[in-house]
Structures are given as C-alpha cells and as structure tokens.
Short mmCIF file of C-alpha atoms in Angstrom, two decimals:
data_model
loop_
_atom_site.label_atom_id
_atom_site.label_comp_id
_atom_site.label_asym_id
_atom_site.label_seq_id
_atom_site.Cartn_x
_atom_site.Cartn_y
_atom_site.Cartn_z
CA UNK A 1 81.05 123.64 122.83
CA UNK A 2 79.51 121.00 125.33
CA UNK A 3 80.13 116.94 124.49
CA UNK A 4 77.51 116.03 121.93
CA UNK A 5 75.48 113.78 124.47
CA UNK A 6 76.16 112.30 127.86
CA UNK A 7 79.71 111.53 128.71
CA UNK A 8 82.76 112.70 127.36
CA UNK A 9 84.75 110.46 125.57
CA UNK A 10 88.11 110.33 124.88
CA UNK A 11 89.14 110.64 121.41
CA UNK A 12 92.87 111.60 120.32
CA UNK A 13 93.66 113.37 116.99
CA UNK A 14 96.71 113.18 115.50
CA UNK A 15 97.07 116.32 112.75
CA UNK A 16 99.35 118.09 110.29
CA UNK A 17 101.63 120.94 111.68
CA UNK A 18 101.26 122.61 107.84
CA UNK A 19 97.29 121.98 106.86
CA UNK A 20 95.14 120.13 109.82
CA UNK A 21 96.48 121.70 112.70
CA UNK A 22 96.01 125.10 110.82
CA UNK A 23 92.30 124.19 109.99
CA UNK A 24 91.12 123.46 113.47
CA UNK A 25 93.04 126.56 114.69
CA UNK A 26 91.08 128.70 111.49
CA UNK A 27 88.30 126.86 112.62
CA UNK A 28 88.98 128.31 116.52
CA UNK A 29 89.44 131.84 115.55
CA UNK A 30 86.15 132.07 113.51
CA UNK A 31 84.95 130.69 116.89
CA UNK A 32 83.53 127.51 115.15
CA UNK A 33 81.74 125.33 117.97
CA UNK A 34 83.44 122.09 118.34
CA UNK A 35 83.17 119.09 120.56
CA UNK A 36 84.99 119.20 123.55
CA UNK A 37 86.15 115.21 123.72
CA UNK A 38 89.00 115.64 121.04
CA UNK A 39 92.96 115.94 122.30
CA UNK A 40 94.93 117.40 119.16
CA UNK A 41 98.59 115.80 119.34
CA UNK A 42 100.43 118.00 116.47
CA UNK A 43 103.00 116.08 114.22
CA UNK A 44 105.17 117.24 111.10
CA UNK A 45 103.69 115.51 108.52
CA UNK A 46 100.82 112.75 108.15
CA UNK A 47 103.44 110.40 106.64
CA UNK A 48 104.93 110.93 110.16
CA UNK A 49 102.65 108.96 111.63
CA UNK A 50 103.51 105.17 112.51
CA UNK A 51 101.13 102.98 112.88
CA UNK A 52 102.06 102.02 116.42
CA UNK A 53 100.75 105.51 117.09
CA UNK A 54 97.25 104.21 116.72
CA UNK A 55 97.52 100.92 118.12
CA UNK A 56 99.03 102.17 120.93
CA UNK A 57 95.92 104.79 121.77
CA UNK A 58 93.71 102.49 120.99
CA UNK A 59 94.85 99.80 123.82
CA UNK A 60 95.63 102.06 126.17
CA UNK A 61 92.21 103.53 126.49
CA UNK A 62 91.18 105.79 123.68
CA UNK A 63 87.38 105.51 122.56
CA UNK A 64 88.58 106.86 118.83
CA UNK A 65 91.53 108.24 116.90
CA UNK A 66 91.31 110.69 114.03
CA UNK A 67 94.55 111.02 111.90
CA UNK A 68 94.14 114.35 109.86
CA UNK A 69 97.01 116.09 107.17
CA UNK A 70 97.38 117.64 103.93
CA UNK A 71 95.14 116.92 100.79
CA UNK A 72 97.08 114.60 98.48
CA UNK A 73 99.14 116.73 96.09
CA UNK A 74 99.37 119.63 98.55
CA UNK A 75 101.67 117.62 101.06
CA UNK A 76 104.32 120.18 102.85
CA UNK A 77 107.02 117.73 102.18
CA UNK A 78 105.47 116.47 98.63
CA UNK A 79 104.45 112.85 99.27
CA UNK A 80 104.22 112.17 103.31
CA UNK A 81 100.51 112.05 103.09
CA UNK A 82 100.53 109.50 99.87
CA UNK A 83 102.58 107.07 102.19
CA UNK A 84 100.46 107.72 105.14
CA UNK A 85 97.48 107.11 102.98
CA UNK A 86 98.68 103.13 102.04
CA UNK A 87 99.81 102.38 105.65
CA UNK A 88 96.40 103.77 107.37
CA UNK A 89 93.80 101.93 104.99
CA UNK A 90 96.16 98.85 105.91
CA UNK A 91 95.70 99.41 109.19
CA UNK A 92 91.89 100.37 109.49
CA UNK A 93 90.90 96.79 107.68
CA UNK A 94 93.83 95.10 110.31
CA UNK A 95 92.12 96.44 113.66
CA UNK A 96 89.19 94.26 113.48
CA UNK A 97 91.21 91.07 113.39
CA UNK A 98 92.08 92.21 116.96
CA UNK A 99 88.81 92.56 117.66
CA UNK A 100 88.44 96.52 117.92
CA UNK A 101 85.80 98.07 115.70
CA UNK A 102 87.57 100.14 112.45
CA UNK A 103 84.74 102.63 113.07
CA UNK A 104 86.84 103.57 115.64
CA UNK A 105 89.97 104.95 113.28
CA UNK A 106 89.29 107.05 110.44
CA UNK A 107 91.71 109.15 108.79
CA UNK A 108 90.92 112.50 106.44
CA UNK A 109 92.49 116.09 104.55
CA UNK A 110 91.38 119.46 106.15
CA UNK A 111 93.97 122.39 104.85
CA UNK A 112 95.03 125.68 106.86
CA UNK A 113 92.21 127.29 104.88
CA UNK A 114 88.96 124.70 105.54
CA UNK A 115 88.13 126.13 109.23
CA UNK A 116 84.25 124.83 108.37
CA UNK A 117 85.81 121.24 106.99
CA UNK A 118 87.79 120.66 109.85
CA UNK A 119 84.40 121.77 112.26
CA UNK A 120 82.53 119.22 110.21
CA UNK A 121 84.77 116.54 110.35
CA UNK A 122 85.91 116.86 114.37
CA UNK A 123 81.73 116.67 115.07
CA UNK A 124 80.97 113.77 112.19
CA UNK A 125 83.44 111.68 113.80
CA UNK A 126 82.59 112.99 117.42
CA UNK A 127 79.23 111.79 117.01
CA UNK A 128 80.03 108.15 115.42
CA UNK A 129 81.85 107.88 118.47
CA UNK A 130 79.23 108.95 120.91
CA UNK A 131 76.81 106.20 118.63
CA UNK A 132 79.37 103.49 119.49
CA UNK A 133 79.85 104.32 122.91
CA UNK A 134 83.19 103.57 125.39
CA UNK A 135 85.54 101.45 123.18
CA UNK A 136 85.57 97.94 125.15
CA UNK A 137 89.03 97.54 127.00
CA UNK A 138 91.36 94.91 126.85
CA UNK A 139 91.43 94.08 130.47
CA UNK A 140 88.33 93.78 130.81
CA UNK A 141 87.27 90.86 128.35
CA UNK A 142 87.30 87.59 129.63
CA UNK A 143 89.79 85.39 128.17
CA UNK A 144 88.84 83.06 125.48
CA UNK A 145 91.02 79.99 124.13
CA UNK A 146 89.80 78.35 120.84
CA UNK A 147 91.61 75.78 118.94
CA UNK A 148 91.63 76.48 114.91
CA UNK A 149 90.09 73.52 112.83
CA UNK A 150 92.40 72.08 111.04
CA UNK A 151 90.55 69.75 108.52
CA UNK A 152 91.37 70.97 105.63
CA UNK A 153 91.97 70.60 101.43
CA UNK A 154 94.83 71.00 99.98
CA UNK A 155 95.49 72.98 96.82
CA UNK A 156 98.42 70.16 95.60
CA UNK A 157 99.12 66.83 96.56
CA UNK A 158 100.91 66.30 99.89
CA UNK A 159 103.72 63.59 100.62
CA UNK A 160 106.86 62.92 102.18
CA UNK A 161 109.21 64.11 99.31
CA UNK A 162 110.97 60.58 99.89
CA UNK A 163 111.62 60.31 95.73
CA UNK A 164 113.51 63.68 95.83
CA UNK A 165 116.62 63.94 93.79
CA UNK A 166 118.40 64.26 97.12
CA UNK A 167 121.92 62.58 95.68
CA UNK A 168 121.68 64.85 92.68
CA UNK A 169 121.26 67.74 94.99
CA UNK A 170 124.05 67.23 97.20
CA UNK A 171 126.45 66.35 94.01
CA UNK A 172 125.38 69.96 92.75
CA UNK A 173 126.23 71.75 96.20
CA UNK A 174 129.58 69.71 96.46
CA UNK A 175 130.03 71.46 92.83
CA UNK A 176 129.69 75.08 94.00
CA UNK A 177 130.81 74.54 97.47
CA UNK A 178 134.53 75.38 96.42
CA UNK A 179 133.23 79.08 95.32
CA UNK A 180 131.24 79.44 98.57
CA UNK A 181 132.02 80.67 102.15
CA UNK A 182 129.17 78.21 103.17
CA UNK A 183 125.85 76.20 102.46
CA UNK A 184 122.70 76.43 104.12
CA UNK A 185 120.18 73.97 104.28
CA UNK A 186 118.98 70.99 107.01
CA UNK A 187 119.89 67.99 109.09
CA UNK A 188 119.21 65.46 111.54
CA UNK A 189 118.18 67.27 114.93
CA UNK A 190 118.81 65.47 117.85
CA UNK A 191 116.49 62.36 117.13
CA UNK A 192 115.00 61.31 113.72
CA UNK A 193 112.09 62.84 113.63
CA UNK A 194 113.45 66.20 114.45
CA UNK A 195 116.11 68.59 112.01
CA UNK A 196 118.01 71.59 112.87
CA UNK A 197 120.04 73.91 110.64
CA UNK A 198 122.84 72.32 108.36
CA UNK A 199 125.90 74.93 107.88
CA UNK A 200 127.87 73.09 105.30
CA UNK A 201 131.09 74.12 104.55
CA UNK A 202 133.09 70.67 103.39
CA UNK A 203 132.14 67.74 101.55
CA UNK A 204 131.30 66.00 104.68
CA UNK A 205 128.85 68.68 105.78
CA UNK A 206 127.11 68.12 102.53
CA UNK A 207 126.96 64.26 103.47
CA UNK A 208 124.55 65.44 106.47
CA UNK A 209 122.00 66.83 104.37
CA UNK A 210 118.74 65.42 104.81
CA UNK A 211 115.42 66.62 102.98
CA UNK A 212 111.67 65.71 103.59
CA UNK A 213 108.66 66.52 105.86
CA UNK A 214 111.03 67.25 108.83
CA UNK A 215 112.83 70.56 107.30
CA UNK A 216 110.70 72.77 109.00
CA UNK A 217 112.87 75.47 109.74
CA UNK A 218 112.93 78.72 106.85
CA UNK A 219 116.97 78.77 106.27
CA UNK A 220 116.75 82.44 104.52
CA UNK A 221 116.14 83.88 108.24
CA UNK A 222 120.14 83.43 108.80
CA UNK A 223 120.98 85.00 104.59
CA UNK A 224 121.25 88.62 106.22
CA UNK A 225 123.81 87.38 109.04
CA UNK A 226 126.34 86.52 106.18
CA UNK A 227 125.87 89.81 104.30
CA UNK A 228 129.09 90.24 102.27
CA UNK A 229 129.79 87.09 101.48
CA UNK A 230 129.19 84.35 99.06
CA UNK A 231 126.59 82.28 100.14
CA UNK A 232 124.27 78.96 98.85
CA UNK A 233 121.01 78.12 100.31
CA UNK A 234 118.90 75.27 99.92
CA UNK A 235 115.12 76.40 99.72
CA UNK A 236 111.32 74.97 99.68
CA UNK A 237 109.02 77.01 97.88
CA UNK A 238 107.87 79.43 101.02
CA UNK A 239 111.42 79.69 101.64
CA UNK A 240 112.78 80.97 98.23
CA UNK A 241 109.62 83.81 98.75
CA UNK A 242 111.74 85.13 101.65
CA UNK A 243 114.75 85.16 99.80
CA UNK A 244 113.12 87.16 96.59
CA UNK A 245 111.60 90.00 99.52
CA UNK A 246 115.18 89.87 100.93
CA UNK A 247 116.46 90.98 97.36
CA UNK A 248 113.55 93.07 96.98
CA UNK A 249 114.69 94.99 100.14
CA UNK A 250 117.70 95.01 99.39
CA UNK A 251 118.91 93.50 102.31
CA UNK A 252 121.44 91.03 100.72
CA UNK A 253 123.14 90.85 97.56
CA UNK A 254 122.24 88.48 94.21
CA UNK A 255 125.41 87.92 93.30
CA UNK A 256 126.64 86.83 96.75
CA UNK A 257 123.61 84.39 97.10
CA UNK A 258 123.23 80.70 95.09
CA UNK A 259 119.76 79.00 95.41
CA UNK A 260 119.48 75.29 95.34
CA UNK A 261 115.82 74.49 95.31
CA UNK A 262 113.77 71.16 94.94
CA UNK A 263 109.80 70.88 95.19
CA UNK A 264 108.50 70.40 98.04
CA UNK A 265 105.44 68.18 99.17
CA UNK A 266 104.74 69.63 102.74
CA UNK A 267 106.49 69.89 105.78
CA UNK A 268 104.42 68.61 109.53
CA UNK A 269 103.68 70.25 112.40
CA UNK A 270 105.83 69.64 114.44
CA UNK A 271 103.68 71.08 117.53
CA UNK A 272 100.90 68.37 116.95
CA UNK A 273 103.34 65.66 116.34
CA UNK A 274 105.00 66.54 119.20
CA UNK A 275 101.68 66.51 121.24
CA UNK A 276 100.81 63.03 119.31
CA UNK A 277 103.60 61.70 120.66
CA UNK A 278 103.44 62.98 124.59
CA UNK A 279 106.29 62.06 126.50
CA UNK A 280 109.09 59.88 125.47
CA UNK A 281 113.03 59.04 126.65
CA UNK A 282 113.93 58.27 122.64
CA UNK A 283 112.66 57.63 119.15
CA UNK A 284 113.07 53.95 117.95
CA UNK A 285 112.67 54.28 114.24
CA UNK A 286 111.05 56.52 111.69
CA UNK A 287 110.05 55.26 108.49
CA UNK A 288 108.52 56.60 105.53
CA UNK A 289 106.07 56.50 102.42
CA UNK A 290 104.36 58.38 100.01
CA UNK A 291 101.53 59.73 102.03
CA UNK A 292 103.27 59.68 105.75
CA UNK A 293 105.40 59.13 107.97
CA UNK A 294 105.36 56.01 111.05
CA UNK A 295 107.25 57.11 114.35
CA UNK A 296 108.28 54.61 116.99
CA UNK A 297 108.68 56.24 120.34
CA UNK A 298 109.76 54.22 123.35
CA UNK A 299 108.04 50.98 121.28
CA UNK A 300 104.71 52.93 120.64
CA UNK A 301 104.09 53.72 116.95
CA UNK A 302 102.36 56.54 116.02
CA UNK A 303 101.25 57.20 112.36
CA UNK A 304 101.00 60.74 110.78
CA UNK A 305 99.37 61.27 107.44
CA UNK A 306 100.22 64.18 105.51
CA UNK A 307 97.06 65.47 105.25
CA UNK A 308 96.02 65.56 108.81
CA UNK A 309 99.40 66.15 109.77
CA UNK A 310 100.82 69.12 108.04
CA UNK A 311 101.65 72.48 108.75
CA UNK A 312 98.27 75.07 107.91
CA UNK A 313 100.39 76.83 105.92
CA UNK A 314 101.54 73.67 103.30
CA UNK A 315 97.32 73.25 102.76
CA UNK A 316 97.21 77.01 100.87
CA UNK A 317 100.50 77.23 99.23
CA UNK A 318 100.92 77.96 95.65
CA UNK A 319 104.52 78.28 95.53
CA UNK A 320 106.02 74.45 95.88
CA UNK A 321 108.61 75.23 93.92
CA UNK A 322 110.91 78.07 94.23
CA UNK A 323 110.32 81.50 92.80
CA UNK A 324 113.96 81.92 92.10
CA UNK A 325 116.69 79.32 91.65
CA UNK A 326 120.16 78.87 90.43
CA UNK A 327 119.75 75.03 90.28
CA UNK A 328 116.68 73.20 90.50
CA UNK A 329 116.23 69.37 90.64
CA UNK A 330 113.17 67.24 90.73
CA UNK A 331 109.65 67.99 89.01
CA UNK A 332 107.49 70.90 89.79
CA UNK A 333 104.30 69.65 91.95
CA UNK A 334 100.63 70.64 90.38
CA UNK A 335 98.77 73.68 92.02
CA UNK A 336 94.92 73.05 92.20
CA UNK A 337 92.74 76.56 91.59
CA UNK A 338 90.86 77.75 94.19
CA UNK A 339 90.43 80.04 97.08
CA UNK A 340 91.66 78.82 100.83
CA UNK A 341 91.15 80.48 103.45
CA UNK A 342 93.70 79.50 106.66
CA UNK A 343 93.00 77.80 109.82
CA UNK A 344 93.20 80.78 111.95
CA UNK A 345 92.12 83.29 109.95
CA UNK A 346 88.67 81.34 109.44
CA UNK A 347 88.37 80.69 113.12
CA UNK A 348 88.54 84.75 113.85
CA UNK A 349 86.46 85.35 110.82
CA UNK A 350 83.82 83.43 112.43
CA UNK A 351 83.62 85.26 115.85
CA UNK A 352 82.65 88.61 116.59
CA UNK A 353 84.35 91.95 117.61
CA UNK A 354 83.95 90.82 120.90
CA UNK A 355 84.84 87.21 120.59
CA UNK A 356 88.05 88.52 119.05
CA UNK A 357 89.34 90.52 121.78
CA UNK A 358 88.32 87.96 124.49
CA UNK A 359 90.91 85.42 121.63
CA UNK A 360 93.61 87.55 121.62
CA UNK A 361 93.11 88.32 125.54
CA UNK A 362 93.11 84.48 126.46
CA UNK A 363 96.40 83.91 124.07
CA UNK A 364 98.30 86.96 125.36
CA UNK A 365 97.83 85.83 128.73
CA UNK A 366 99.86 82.58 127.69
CA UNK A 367 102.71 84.32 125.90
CA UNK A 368 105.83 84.37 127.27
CA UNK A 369 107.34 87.21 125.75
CA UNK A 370 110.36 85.43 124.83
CA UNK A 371 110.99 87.34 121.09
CA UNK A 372 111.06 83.75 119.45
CA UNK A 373 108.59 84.70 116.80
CA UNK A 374 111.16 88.26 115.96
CA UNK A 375 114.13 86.30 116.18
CA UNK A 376 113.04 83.42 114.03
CA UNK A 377 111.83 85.65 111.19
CA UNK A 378 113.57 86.12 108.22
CA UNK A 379 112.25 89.15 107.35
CA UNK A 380 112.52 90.98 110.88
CA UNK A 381 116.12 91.82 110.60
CA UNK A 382 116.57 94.93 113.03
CA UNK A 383 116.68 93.10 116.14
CA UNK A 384 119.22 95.46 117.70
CA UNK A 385 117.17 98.80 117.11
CA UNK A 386 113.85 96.32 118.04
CA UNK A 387 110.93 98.36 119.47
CA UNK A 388 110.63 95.58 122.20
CA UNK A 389 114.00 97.11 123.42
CA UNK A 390 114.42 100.55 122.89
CA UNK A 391 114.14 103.05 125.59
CA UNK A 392 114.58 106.29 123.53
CA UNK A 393 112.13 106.46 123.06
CA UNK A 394 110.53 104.04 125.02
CA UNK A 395 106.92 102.86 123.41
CA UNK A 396 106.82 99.28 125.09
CA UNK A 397 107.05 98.86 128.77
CA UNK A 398 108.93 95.45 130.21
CA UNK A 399 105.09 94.72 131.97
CA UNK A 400 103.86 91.35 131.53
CA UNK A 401 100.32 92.30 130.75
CA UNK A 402 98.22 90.99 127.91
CA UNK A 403 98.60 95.16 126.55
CA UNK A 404 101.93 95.22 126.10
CA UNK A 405 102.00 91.73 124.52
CA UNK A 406 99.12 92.36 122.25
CA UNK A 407 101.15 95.88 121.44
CA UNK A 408 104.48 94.37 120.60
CA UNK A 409 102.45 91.26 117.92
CA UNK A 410 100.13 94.23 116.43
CA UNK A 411 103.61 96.10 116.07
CA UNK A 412 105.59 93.13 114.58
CA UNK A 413 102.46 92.68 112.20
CA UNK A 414 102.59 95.93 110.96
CA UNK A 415 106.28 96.04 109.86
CA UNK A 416 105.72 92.94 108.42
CA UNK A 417 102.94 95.02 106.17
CA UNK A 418 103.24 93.97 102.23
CA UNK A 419 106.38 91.84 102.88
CA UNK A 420 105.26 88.72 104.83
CA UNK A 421 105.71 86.06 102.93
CA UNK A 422 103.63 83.64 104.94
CA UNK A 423 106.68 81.42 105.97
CA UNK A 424 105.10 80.17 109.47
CA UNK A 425 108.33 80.90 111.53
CA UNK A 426 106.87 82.88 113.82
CA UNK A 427 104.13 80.16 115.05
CA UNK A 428 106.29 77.39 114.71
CA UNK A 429 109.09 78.89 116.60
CA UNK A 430 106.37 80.24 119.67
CA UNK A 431 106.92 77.62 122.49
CA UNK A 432 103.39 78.01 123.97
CA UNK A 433 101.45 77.50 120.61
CA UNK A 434 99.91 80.98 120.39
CA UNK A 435 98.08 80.95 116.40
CA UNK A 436 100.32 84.64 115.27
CA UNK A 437 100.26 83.74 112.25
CA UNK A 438 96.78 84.82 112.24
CA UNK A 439 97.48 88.47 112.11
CA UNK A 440 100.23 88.50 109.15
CA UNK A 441 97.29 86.42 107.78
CA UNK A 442 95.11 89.19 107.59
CA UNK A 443 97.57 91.91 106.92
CA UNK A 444 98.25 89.99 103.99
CA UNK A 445 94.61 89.68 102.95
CA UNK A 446 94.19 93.57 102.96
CA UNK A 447 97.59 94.41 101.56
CA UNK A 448 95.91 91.76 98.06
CA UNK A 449 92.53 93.21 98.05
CA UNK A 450 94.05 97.15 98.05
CA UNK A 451 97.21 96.62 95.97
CA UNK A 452 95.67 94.23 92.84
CA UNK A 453 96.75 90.59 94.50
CA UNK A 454 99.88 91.78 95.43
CA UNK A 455 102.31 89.18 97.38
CA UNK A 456 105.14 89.59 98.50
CA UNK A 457 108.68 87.66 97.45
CA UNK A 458 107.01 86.40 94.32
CA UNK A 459 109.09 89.24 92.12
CA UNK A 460 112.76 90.40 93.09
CA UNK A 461 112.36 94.06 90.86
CA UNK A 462 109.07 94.82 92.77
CA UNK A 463 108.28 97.35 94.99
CA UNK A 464 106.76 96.42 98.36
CA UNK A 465 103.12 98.65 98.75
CA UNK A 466 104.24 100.55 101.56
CA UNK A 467 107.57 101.48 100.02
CA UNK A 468 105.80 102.87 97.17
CA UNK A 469 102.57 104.91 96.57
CA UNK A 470 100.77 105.92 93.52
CA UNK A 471 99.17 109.75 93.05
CA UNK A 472 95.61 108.17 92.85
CA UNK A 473 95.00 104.82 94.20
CA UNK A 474 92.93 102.46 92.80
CA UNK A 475 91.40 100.78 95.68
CA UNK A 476 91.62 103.49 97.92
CA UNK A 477 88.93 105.80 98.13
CA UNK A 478 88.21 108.76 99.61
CA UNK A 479 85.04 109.33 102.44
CA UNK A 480 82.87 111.28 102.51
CA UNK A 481 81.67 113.21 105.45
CA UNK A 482 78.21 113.47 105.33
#
C-alpha cells in the first residue's frame, strides 16, 4: 500500500514477538493494505521495552513511534505488558516537557489473531502522523535561554535556623557515636559562607558541625557508599525523603542507619549568592538573623533575605521536618495549604512545543557533560554500569552535541521515574546553571496525577509505581482507535 499522502515519513514500531508482531504478520498474509512508512523492530515482550528506546528514536529523527504487545492479562510472560503500561503513560505526558508533541508516541494491544486491529491501528496512527507532519528536529531549533522567575510564596515560614537546638544535637551524636562507624552531616567549607560534607568519627569531628542556610549539600547521596556498616546521618526534611526511597529500594539497611534530624527553615542558593557576590579574594564576616543572612566580601556587604534568596525547591516543600528519625530536636515548622507550582516548571509550562525545544536546545548547548548532576544524586547509585559509559551496548555516543546531552538528562529523568524525591542535587551540583530540575519536576507531576498523589520517600514499606503495577489501573485508560 502507497504512503497515505505526500511524503513518506518515518515512523518506527516497536512490537511483541508473541501477539503484535503476529498480528501485523496475520494482517500480511490476509494481504491487508497497510501504510508503507512503518519499520517493525521485533522485541520479546512489551515490558522489554525501555524507555530510552523511544527517546532515543524520537531525537534521532523519527516522525512517530508506535509501541504495540499483548492485551493485559494475555502477556506471554504474565505481567511484562502491565509494567510497560505504567512506564509508557509516564513517558507520553514527560515528552512534551522537552518540547516534542505526545501525539507523536502512542502505545496499544493487537494479538496474533487481530490481523484487521493491527491494519486499523498501523493506518490510525499513520495518518495522525501524516496530519502533524515531519517531527521538528533538534538541530534545527534555534537556541533559546530563559531565566525562571523566581518571585515566589512560600508554603512555611523561611529563616536562618539560627535558634536550632544545635548543642543538643551534637550532645545526642556524641551519644551514639561510640556504636557508629561514622556520622554524616555538614561543616564549614572553605570560607563562611560556604559548607562541605562533615564525616565525623570522634568527638572533635562532632565539634565541627555547623547547621543553617549554608547546608546545602543532601548527605544521604554518600548512605549507599557505607553499605554494611553502621551508620548516623544528620538530615533536613528533603534529605530524610531520600533516605526513606533508599530503604524503600532497598538499597541500604534500617538497622545499620541512625537519623538525627532537626527542622529546617530553608537552605540559599548558593548559585545566586555566588553571582550576588561576583568576584572576591575572601569573605570578611557573615552574620546572621531571623530572616537572613549579611555577607562581607573584600569590605562589601551584601544582604540576602530568605525569601528572595532561597533555593526554588525550599518555596514548595512540605516536608521540613524529617519523614523518619531516630532522634529529633527542635519544633516542627507550620506547612501552609496550597498548590505551588516550581520556578522551572512554570517557565516551560508557559511556552510552547516549540519554545520548549528551542529551551532545552539553548541549555544543552551550555552543558558540559561533566556527570555532576549523576554523581551528586542520591538516588542514582549505578554509576559503574551508567548508560553514559557503557559500550555494550553502546546507546550514548562520547559527541558533544546538544542530542546526546538532551539523551543522557531525558535518560537520567526517566530512572529517576516515581523515586525522585525533589532533593535539588542535580541543579545545584551543575557548574553552568542548567534548570534539570525541571524535568524530574514534571516526571514527578505525572507519576501524582496517575498513581493517586503518590511521592516518593514519604513511606519506607511502599512500593515505587514503576516497581509495581495493578491488573486495572485507575488512571490509566485505554484508547480508542477510532
């Protein structure tokens, strides 16, 4: 059968050894006319089927990808299609965020037996394709660079955390620290207004402990590095989520882990008070009070509020205080009801498809591939198997082009499916500022509105979505093909 109209297009199916693949060859022996723009790739099962898959044909060229297996309870190996189902409606409301149209992806069930299904569904989707037209490619956008707003209300009261039971806290560590291989937590960096990682295995360690808006850095990123051993921690709110999807994943042990956890008022951003404060050969003083913090560089002061100051992430958070905790101090802060939407995310809500891929074109462009955002995540813990790295197979080239870059971040955003726990590592740690962030952001907005509010590291006996599926979903619907 000829293309529908005009051009051909190029559209790659991806389809069930057992059911699809056996429909569109029923569908070929009854000589059933089909379009002519479809390549079939066969795979084992639909559950098979990564994510990356898609991406990957998409961004390299592809005007549309059909994903096609068994009907749900006829699945050759019982339940690949019921995980396939999750991870696919995940990723069809993620691809717009990148600025590619979900029209674009659609997924369906055609059995061995539904030769007329399978003709119906190959032209349905043919067509929708042909109505769209050539996919726009990545190349050639023109690069866009937008700054996110960042005036914005906070859900709870933001401060310094300067009237933190910070003695009390370091008497209760020095009380455990006997039955522990080691401490983690925060101290002074290499000036006063900057902290690094505290590793405290002695009283004196403990001594160096320093809490406040400065203890940026998520400490449960280095938990899976001491697997095996008895461990403390000392957490924020966001961090203590990381620590609950740890245990939900199994990837450490309760028992080895103690949690000492104190509310926290906000932390800053430290890449605007960096910028703020431009150039300098040393930091004088830095003083605090309720609402900020005063910095004297090289005799200059420079005053940072809270409010305008802290990171987008501290505006929206509903977790101040830890999820899970051996020994808490201090008193829980307030959380104001109501819906927040971040920085980022409402910047690429407001531009269209094509506005979107000329974004992530412009920030690609800038990103230096250097794996900070991986390697500072707590919850991105096979770094030596990484799919930056491998070469068998080999999905990712070493190419610095915005494809590849864009590839790898759609990739790390997609394992981070259902277990994000909105931490911020990943943008804090990026050296060039690129807004990441963005697209856990909106993973995490699809993985709530199909899985009842679900969020991750909130529960340590829950299941992760896409570790789990149900036989009928309730959010999940099938299409019709009309």
């Amino acid at each position: 059968m000829p293309v529908l109209n005009g051009k051909e297009l190029r559209i790659v199916g991806f389809l069930c050894n057992w059911c699809s693949y056996g429909g569109a060859d029923t569908a070929g022996v009854a000589r059933a006319g089909q379009p002519t723009d479809l390549r079939i790739i066969r795979v084992p099962c639909s559950g098979r089927i990564d994510p990356l898959f898609i991406v990957k044909a998409l961004l390299n060229g592809a005007d549309g990808v059909l994903v096609s297996g068994c009907h749900p309870r006829d699945c050759h190996y019982s339940a690949g299609n019921y995980y396939a189902r999750r991870r696919l409606e995940v990723l069809k409301q993620f691809l717009p965020v990148l600025g590619i149209d979900d029209r674009r992806f659609e997924y369906t069930w055609v059995s061995a037996s539904e030769g007329q299904r399978w003709q119906h569904v190959v032209t349905t989707f043919t067509d929708r394709i042909h109505k769209l037209g050539p996919a726009p490619r990545l190349e050639d956008a023109e690069p866009l660079l937008k700054i996110a707003d960042m005036a914005l209300t906070s859900l709870r009261p933001l401060g310094t955390g300067q009237n933190a039971a910070l003695d009390d806290l370091k008497a209760a560590i020095k009380a455990k620290l006997p039955e522990l291989d080691c401490v983690i937590g925060w101290q002074q960096g290499y000036d006063a207004a900057h902290t690094v990682p505290l590793f405290m295995r002695t009283p004196e360690d403990v001594d160096k402990l320093v809490w406040g808006p400065f203890n940026v850095n998520n400490p449960a990123t280095y938990l899976p590095s001491f697997k095996g051993k008895k461990v403390g921690i000392v957490v924020k709110g966001c961090d203590s989520r990381s620590v609950v999807e740890l245990l939900q994943e199994n990837l450490i042990k309760r028992e080895d882990v103690t949690i000492f956890a104190m509310p926290c008022q906000g932390t800053l951003d430290m890449a605007r008070v960096n910028q703020e404060l431009g150039r300098y050969s040393a930091i004088d003083s830095v003083s605090y009070d309720e609402a900020g913090v005063t910095i004297v560089a090289d005799g200059k002061e420079h005053r940072f509020c809270m409010n305008d100051y802290a990171q987008g992430k501290c505006y929206g958070c509903t977790t101040p205080s830890a999820v899970l905790a051996d020994t808490r101090l201090g008193t829980p802060e307030a959380v104001q009801p109501g819906a927040y939407t971040p920085p980022e995310l409402a910047m690429l809500d407001a531009m269209t498809l094509e506005e979107r891929l000329s974004f992530w074109k412009g920030q690609m462009e800038r990103c230096l591939r250097c794996y900070a955002c991986r390697n500072a995540c707590p919850m991105c813990v096979c770094r030596d198997y990484c799919i930056a790295e491998s070469r068998e197979p080999q999905w990712m080239t070493q190419e610095a082009t915005a494809k590849e870059k864009l590839f790898f971040q759609t990739i790390h955003a997609m394992h981070l499916a259902g277990r994000c726990t909105g931490c911020g590592e990943c943008q804090r740690a990026c050296p060039v500022g690129i807004p990441i962030l963005a697209l856990r952001q909106q993973i995490a907005r699809a993985v709530a509105q199909l899985f009842d509010g679900y969020k991750p590291g909130l529960d340590p006996e829950a299941v992760p979505p896409l570790l789990g599926y149900e036989l009928e979903e309730k959010n999940i619907h099938e299409r019709e093909w009309k």
